[in-house]
Tab-separated table of C-alpha atoms and ligand atoms in Angstrom:
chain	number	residue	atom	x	y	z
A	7	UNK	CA	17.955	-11.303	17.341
A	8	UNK	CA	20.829	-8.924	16.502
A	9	UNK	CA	21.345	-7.653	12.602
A	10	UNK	CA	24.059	-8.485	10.736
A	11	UNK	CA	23.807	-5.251	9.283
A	12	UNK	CA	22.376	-1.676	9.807
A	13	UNK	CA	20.169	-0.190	7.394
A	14	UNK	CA	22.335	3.351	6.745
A	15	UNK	CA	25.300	0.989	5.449
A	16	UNK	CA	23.107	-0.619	2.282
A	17	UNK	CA	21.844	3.090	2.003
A	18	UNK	CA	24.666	4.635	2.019
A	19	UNK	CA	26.577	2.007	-0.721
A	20	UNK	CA	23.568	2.545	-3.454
A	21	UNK	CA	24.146	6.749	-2.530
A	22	UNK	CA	27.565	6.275	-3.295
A	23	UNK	CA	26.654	4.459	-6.245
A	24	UNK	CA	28.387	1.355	-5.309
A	25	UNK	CA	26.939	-2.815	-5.944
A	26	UNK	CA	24.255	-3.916	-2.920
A	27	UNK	CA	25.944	-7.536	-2.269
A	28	UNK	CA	23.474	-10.271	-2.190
A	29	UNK	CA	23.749	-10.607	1.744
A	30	UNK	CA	22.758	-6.845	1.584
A	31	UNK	CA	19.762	-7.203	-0.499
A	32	UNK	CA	18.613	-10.556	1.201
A	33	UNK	CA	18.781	-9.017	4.388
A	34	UNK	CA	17.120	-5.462	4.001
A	35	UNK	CA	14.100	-6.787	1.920
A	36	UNK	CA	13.560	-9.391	5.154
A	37	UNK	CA	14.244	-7.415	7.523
A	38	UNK	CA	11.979	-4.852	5.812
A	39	UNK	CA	9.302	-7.162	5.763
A	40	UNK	CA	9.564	-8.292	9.504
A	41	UNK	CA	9.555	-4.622	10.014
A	42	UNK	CA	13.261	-4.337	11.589
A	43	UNK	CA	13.748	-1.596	9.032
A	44	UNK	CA	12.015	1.529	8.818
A	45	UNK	CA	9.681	2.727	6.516
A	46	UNK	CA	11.901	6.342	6.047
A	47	UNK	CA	15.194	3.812	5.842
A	48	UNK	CA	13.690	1.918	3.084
A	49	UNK	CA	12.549	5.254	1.280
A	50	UNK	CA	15.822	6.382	1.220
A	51	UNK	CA	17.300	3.397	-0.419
A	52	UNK	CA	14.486	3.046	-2.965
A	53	UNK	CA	15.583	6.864	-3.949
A	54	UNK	CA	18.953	6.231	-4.015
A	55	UNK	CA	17.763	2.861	-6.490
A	56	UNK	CA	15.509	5.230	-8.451
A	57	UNK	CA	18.499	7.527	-9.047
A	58	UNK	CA	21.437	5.095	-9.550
A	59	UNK	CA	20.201	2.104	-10.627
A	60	UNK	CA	21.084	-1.575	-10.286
A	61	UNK	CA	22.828	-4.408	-12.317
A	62	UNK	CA	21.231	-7.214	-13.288
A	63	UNK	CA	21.793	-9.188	-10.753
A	64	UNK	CA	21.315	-6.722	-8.083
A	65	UNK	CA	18.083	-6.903	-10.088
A	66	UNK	CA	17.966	-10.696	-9.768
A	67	UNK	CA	18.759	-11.310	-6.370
A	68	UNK	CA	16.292	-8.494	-5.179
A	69	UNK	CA	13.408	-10.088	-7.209
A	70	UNK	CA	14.334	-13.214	-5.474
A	71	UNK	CA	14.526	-11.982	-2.005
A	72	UNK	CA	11.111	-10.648	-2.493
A	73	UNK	CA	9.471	-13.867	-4.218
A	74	UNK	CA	11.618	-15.725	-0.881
A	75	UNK	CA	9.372	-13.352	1.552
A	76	UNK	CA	6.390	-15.567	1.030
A	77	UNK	CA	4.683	-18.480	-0.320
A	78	UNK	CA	5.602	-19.985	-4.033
A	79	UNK	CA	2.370	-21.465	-5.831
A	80	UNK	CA	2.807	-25.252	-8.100
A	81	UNK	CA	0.195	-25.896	-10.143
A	82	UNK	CA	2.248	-29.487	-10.748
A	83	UNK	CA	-1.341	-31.403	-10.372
A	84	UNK	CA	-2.521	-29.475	-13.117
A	85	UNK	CA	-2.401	-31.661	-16.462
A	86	UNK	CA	-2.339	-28.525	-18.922
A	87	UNK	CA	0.373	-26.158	-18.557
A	88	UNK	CA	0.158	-23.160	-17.067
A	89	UNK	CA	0.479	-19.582	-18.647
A	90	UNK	CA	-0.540	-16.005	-17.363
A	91	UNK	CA	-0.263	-12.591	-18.732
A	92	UNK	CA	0.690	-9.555	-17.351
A	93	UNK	CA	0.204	-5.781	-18.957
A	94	UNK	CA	2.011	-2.751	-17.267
A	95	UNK	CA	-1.333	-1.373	-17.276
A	96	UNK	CA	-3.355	1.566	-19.753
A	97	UNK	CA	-6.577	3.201	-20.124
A	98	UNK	CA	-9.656	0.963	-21.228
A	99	UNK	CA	-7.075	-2.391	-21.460
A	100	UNK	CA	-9.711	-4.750	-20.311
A	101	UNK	CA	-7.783	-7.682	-22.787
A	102	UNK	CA	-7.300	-9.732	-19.476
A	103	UNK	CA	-11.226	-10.443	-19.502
A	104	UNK	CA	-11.784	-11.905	-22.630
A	105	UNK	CA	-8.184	-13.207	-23.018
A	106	UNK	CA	-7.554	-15.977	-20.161
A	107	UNK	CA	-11.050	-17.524	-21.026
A	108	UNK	CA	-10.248	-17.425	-24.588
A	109	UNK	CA	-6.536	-19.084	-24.006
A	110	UNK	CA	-8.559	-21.704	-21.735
A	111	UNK	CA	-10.808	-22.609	-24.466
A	112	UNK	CA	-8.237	-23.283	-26.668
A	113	UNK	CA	-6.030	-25.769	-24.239
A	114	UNK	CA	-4.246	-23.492	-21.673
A	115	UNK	CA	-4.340	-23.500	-17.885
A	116	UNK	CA	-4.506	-19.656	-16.685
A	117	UNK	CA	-3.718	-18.819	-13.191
A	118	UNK	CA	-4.221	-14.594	-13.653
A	119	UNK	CA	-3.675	-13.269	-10.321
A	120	UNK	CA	-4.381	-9.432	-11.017
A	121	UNK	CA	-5.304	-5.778	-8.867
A	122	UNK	CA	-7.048	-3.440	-8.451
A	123	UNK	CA	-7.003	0.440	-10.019
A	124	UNK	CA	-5.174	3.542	-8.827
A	125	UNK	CA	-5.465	6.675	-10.668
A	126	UNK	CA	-6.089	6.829	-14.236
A	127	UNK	CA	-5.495	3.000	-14.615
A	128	UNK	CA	-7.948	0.961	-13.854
A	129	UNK	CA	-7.525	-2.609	-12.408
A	130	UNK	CA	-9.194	-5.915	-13.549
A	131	UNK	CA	-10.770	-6.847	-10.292
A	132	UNK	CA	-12.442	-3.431	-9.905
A	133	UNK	CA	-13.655	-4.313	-13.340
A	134	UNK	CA	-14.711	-8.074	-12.519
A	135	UNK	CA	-16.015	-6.858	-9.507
A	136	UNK	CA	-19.003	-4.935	-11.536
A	137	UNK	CA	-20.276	-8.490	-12.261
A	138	UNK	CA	-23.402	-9.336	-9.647
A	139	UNK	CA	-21.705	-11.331	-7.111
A	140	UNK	CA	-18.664	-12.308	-8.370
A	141	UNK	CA	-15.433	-12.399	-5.958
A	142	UNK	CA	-12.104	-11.713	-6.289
A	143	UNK	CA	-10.893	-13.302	-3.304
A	144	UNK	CA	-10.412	-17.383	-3.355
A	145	UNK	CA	-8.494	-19.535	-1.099
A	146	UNK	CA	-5.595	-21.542	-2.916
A	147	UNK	CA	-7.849	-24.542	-2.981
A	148	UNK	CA	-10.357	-22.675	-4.743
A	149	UNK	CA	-7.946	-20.956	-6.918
A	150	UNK	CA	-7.145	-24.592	-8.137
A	151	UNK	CA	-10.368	-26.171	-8.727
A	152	UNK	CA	-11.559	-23.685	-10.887
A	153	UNK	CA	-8.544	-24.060	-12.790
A	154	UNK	CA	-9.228	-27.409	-13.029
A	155	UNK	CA	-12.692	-27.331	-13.299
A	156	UNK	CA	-12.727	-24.213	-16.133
A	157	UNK	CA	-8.533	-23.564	-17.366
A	158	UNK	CA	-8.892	-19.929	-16.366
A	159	UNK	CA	-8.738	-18.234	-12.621
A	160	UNK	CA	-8.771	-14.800	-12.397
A	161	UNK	CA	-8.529	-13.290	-8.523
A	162	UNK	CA	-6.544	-11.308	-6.163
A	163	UNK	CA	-3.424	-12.385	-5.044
A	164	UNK	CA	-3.324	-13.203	-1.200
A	165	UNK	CA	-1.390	-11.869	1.341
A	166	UNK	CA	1.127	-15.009	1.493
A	167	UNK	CA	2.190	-14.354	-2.021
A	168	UNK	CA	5.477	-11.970	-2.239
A	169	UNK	CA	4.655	-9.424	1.043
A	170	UNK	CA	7.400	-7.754	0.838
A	171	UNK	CA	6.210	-6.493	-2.627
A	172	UNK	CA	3.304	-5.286	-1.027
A	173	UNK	CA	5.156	-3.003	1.315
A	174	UNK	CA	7.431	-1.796	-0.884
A	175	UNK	CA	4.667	-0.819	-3.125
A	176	UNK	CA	2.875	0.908	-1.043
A	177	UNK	CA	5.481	2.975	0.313
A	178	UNK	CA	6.885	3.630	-3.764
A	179	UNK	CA	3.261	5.155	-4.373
A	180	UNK	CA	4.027	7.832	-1.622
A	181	UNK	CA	7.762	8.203	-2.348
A	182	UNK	CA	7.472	9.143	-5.566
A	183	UNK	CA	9.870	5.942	-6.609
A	184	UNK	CA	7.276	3.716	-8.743
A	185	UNK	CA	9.190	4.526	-12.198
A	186	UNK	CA	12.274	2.796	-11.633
A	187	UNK	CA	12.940	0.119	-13.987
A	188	UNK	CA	14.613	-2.189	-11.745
A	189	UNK	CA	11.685	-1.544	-8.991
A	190	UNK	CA	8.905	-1.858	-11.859
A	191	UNK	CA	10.420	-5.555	-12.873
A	192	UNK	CA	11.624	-6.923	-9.792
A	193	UNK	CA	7.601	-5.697	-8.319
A	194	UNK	CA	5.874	-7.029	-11.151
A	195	UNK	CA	8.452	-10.560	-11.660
A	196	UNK	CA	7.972	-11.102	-8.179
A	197	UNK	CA	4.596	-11.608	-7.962
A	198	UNK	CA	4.441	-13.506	-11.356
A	199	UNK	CA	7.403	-15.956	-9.992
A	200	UNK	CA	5.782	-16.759	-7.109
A	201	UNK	CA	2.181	-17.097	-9.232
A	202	UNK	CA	4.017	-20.381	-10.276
A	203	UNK	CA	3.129	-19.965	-13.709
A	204	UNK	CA	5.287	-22.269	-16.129
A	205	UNK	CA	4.969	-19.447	-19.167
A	206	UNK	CA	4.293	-15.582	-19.181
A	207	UNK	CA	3.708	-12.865	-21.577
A	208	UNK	CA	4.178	-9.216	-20.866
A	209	UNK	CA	2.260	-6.511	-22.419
A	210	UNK	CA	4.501	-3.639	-21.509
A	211	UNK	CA	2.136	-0.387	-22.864
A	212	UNK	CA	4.205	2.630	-23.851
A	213	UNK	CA	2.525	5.946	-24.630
A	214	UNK	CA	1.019	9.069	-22.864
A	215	UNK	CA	-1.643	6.543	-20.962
A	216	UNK	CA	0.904	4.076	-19.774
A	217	UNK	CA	3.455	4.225	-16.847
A	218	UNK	CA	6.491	4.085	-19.284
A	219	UNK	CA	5.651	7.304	-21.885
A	220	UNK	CA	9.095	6.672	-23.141
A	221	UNK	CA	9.072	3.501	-26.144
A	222	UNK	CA	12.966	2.992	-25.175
A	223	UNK	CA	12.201	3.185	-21.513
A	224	UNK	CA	9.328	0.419	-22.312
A	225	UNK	CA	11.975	-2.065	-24.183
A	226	UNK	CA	14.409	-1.747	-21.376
A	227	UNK	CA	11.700	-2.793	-18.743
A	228	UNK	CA	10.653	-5.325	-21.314
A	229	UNK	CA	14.036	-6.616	-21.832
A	230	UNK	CA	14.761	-6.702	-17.686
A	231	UNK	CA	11.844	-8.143	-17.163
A	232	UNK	CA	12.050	-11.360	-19.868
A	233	UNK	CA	15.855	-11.731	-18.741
A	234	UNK	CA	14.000	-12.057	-14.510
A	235	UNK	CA	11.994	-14.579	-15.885
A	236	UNK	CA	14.312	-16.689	-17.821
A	237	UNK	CA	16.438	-16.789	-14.781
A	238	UNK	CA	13.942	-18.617	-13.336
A	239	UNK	CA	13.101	-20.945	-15.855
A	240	UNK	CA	9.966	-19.543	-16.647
A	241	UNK	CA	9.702	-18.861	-20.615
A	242	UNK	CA	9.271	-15.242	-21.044
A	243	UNK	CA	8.095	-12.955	-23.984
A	244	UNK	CA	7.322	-9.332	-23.846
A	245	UNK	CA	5.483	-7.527	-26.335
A	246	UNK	CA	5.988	-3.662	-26.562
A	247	UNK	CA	2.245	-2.358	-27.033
A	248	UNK	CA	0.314	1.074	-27.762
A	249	UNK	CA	-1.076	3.045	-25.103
A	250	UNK	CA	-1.294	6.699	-26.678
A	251	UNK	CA	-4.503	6.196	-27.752
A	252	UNK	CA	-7.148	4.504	-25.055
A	253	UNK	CA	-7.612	0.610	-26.201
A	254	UNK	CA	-10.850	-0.065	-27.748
A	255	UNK	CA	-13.703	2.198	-26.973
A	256	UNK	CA	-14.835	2.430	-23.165
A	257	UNK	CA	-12.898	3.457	-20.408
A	258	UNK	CA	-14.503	2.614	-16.793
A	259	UNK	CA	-15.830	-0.800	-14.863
A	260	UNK	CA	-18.912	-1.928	-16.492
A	261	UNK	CA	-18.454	-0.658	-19.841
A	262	UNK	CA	-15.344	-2.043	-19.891
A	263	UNK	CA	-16.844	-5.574	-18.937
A	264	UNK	CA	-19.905	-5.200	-21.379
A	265	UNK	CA	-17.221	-4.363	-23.747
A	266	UNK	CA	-15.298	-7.343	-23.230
A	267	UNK	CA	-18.895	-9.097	-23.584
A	268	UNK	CA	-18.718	-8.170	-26.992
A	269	UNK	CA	-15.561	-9.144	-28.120
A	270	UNK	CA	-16.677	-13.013	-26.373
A	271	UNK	CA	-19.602	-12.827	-28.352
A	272	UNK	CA	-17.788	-12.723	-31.874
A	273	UNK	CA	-18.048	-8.271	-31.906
A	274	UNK	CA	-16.034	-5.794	-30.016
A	275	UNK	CA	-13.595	-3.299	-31.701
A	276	UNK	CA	-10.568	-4.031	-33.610
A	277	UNK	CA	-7.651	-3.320	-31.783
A	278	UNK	CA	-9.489	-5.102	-28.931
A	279	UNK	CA	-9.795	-8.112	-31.079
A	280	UNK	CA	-6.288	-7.631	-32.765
A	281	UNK	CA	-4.080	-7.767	-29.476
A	282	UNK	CA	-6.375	-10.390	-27.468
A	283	UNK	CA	-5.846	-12.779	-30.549
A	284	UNK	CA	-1.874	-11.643	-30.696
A	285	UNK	CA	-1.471	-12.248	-27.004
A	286	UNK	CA	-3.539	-15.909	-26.802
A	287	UNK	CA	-1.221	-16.751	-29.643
A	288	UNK	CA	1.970	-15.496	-27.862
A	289	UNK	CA	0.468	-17.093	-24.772
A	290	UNK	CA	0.177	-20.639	-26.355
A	291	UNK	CA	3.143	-20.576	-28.470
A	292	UNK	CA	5.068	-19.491	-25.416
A	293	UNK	CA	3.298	-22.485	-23.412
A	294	UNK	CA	3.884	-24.472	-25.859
A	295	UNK	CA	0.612	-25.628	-26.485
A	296	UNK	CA	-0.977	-27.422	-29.465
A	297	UNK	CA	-4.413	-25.303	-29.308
A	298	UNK	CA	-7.046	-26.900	-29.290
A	299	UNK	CA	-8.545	-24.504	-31.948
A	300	UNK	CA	-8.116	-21.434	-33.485
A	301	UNK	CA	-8.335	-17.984	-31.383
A	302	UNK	CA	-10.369	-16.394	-33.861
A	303	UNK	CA	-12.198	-19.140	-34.304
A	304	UNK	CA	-13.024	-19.705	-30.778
A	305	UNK	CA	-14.184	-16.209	-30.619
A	306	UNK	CA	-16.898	-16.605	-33.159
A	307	UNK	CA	-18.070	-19.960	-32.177
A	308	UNK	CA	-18.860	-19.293	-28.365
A	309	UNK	CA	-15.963	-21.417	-27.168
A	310	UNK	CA	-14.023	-18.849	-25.127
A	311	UNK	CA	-18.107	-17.044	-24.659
A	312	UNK	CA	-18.834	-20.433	-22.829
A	313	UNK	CA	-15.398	-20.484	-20.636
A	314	UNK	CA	-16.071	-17.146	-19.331
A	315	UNK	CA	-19.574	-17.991	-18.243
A	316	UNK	CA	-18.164	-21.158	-16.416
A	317	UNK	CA	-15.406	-18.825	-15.438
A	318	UNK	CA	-17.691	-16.220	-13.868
A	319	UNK	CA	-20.285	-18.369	-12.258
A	320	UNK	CA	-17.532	-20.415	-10.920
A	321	UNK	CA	-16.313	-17.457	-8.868
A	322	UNK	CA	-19.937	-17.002	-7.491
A	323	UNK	CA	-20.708	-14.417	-10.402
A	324	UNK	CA	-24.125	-14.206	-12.338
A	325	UNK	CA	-22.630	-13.794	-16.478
A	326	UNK	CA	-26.377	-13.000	-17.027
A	327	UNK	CA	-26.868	-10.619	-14.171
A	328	UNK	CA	-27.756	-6.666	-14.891
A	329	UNK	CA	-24.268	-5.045	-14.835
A	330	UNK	CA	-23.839	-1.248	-12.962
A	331	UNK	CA	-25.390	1.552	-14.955
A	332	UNK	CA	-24.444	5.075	-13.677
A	333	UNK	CA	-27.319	7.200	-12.726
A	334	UNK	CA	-26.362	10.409	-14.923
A	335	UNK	CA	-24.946	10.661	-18.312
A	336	UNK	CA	-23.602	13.609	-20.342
A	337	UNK	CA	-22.950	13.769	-23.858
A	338	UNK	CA	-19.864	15.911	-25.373
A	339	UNK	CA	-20.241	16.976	-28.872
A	340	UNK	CA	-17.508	17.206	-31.428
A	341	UNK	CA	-17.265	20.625	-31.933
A	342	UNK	CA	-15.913	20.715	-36.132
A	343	UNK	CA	-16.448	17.989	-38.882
A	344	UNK	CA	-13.266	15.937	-39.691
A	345	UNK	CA	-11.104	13.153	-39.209
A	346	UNK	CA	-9.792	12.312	-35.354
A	347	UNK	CA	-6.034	12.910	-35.785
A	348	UNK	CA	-5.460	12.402	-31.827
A	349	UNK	CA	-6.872	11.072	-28.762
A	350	UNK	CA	-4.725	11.432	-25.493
A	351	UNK	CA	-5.105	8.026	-23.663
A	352	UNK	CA	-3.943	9.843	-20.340
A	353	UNK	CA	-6.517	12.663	-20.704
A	354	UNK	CA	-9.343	10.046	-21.592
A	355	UNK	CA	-8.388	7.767	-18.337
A	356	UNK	CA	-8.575	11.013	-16.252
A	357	UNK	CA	-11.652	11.998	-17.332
A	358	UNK	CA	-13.141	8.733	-16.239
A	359	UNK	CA	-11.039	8.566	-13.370
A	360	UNK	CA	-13.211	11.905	-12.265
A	361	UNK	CA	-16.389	10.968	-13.132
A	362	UNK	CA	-15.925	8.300	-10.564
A	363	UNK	CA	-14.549	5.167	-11.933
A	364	UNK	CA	-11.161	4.842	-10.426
A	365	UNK	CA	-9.785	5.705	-6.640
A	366	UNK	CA	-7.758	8.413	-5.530
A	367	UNK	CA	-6.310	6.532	-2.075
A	368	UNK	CA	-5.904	3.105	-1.520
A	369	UNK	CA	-9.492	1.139	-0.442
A	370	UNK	CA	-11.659	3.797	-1.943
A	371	UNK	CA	-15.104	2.807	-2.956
A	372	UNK	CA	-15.439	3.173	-6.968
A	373	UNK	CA	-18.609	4.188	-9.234
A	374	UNK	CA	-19.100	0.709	-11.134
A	375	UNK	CA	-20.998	2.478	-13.691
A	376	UNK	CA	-19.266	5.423	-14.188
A	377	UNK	CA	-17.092	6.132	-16.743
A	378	UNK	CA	-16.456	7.051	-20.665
A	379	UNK	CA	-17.770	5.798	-24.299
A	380	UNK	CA	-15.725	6.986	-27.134
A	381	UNK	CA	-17.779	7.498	-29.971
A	382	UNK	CA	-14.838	8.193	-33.122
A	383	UNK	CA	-11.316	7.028	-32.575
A	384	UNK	CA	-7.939	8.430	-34.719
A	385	UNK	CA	-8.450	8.253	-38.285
A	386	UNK	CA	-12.078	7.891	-38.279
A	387	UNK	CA	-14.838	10.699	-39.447
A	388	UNK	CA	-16.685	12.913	-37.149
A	389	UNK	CA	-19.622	15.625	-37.740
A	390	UNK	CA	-19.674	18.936	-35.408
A	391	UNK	CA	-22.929	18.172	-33.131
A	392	UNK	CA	-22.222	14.875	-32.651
A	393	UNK	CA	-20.818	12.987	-29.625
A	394	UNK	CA	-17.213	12.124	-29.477
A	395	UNK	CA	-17.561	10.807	-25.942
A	396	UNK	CA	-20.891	9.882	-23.691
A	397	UNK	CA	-19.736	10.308	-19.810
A	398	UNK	CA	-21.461	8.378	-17.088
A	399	UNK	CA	-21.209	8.895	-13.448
A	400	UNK	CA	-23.378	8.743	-10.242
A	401	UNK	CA	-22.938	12.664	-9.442
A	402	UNK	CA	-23.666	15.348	-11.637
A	403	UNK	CA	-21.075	17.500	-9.943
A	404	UNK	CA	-17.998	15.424	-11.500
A	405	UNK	CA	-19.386	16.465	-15.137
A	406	UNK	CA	-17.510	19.629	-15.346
A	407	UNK	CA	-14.169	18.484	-14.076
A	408	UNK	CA	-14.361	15.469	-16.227
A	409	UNK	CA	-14.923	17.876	-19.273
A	410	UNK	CA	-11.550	20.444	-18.191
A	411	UNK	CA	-9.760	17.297	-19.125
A	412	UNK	CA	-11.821	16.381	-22.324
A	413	UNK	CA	-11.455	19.440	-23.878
A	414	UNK	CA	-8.044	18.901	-24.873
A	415	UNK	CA	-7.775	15.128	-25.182
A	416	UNK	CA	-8.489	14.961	-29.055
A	417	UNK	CA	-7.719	16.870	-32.246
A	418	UNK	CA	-10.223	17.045	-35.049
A	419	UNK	CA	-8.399	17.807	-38.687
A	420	UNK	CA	-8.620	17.624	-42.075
A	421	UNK	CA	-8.288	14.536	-44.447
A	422	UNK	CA	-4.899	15.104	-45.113
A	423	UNK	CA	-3.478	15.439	-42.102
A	424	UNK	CA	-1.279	13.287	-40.103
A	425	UNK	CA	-3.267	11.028	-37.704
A	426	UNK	CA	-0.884	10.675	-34.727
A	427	UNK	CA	-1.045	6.870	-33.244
A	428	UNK	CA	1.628	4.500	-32.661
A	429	UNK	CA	1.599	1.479	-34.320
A	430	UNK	CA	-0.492	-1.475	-31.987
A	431	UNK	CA	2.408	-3.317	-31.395
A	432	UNK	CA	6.130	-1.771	-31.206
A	433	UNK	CA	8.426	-4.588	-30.271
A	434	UNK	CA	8.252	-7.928	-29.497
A	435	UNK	CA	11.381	-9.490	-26.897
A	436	UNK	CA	12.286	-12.669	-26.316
A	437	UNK	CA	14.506	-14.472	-23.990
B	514	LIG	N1	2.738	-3.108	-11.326
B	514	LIG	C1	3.338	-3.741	-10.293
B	514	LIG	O1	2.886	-4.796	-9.858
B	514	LIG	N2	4.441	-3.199	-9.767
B	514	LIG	C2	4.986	-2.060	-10.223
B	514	LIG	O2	5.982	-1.628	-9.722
B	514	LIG	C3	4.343	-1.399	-11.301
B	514	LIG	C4	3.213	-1.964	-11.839
């Protein structure tokens, strides 16, 4: 089949900092994805995006070429309406867990297709995947009876959904082109398009943890993304959220899960509690749903406990089976009495990352057990000799490098001075 175009043309327009017409964008991304265009053509243009940016509908039309690459999901059977969340991603968010179970309980329909870890970020199925026998992957079928069987689905998207994302992405992560706003939304809208979900909230994290460091860089990804998804009829909020500061207080698979356990059961820290409860209410309101009951309430009287049991066994998972416990375990002691002023949620994410709990390539197996209990969050009172965090990992060896990166994650002060943490939730955007 001959090209109506070649690939140096739409590279050399976004070098020259010129509009990609829609023909150009529909064509590359398909011809990208039948593999017409090269992988070192496509790196090129994604650097020339990175560095000159797009419009929005540049931005528009290239989210829709990639949700056009594959299949588009309809949960139209489904008598509850549908709404998903997404968060940019942060060290120790694990809200996904107890959220969609919670939002089920109280009258939504959650179809949470969600990934895996790289780096210092870990991913929810690596996380779910901690749980004896649980699995990530279902078939569409599957996907839909437990959704009507339980109102919450959490799995892996499959290869049909938005494959041209999955190229792209992969050859971003090498290219050094991943932070680019219209990249970031058009990746992440794609995918939550094509989910087929009728209503969406985005947690966009912002902070020294998160992919966005920048607040203002976090709005503006917030803002493109919420203006994708109204575009496509989808209602769309965006809430700009903390991520200096690692959320709640375990960073790695298992603890994360038994952590999430908690919160189910009625416990769990605060600012765990405090954003699942703002985002099932967001998620409702958004879906407009009359809940059934209360969040907080369904918290503390085993409603949403009882949807993720349902949820978990549905998807072949024991919720009473022994979860991963790492075979070594280090504690590091504060070393001065005071108040935490800081805790560096990028430092903290590494450090578990290194004792084992998240991958450095693509496919890598992970320590389920491994990772890192804080012990005294900012603003709160420590004594020297104490722990401020317990590690856990499988090999001793990963103690020490783990601890390089420890020993400057946190300040310990005095009473009166500053304690340095954004505020839990920055901004909230709506279409
Ligand atoms: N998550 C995605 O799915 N895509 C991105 O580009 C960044 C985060």
């Amino acid at each position: 089949m001959s090209e109506p175009f070649a690939a140096v043309e739409v590279i050399s327009a976004k070098r020259d900092k010129q509009e990609l017409s829609d023909a150009h964008i529909d064509w590359i991304i398909d011809a990208y994805t039948r593999g017409v265009v090269a992988d070192e053509q496509m790196s090129a243009l994604l650097m020339a995006i990175l560095l000159n940016g797009m419009n929005s509908r540049e931005i528009s039309r290239w989210t829709d070429a990639m949700i056009n690459s594959g299949e588009r999901m309809s949960w139209s059977i489904l008598t509850r309406p549908t709404v998903d969340k997404h968060s940019t991603g942060g060290v120790g968010d694990k809200i996904t867990l107890p959220l969609a179970p919670l939002v089920a309980a109280c009258g939504g329909a959650v179809p949470q297709l969600s990934g895996r870890g790289l780096g210092h970020t870990g991913g929810t199925l690596d996380k779910l995947e901690s749980i004896p026998g649980w699995r990530a992957s279902l078939s569409n079928d599957e996907m839909l009876k437990v959704l009507q069987d339980v109102g919450a689905v959490i799995c892996a998207a499959g290869a049909g959904l938005a494959p041209a994302d999955k190229k792209l992405y992969a050859l971003r992560d090498v290219t050094a082109t991943v932070q680019a706003i219209p990249l970031i939304a058009s990746s992440i809208m794609s995918k939550k398009i094509a989910e087929g979900t009728s209503a969406l909230v985005l947690d966009v994290k912002t902070g020294s943890g998160a992919f966005m460091s920048d607040p203002d860089d976090a709005r503006e990804l917030a803002r493109t993304m919420v203006e994708l998804g109204k575009r496509a009829g989808v209602t769309t909020r965006a809430l700009v959220t903390a991520m200096d500061v690692p959320l709640g207080l375990t960073a790695g698979n298992a603890l994360e899960v038994r952590e999430s356990v908690e919160v189910l059961a009625g416990g769990g820290p605060a600012d765990i509690v405090e954003l699942t409860l703002i985002l099932a209410r967001e998620m409702l309101d958004a879906a407009k749903i009359k809940p059934l009951m209360d969040p907080a309430d369904a918290l503390k009287n085993g409603a949403a406990m009882d949807h993720w049991r349902r949820m978990i066994s549905a998807q072949g998972g024991d919720p009473d089976g022994k979860l991963p416990v790492a075979k070594e375990r280090q504690e590091f002691l504060a070393p001065t009495s005071g108040v935490v002023t800081r805790m560096d949620a990028m430092s903290v994410g590494l450090g578990a990352w290194r004792l084992g709990a998240g991958r450095a390539v693509q496919g890598e197996k992970l320590q389920l057990g491994a990772g890192i209990e804080i012990h005294a969050k900012p603003g709160e009172h420590i004594q020297a000799g104490t722990p401020l965090y317990t590690l856990h990992t499988d090999e001793s060896a990963r103690f020490e490098r783990a601890l390089d990166v420890l020993q400057t994650s946190f300040t310990i002060g005095s009473e009166s001075d500053p304690i340095h943490r954004l505020p839990l939730i920055l901004d909230r955007i709506e279409g």
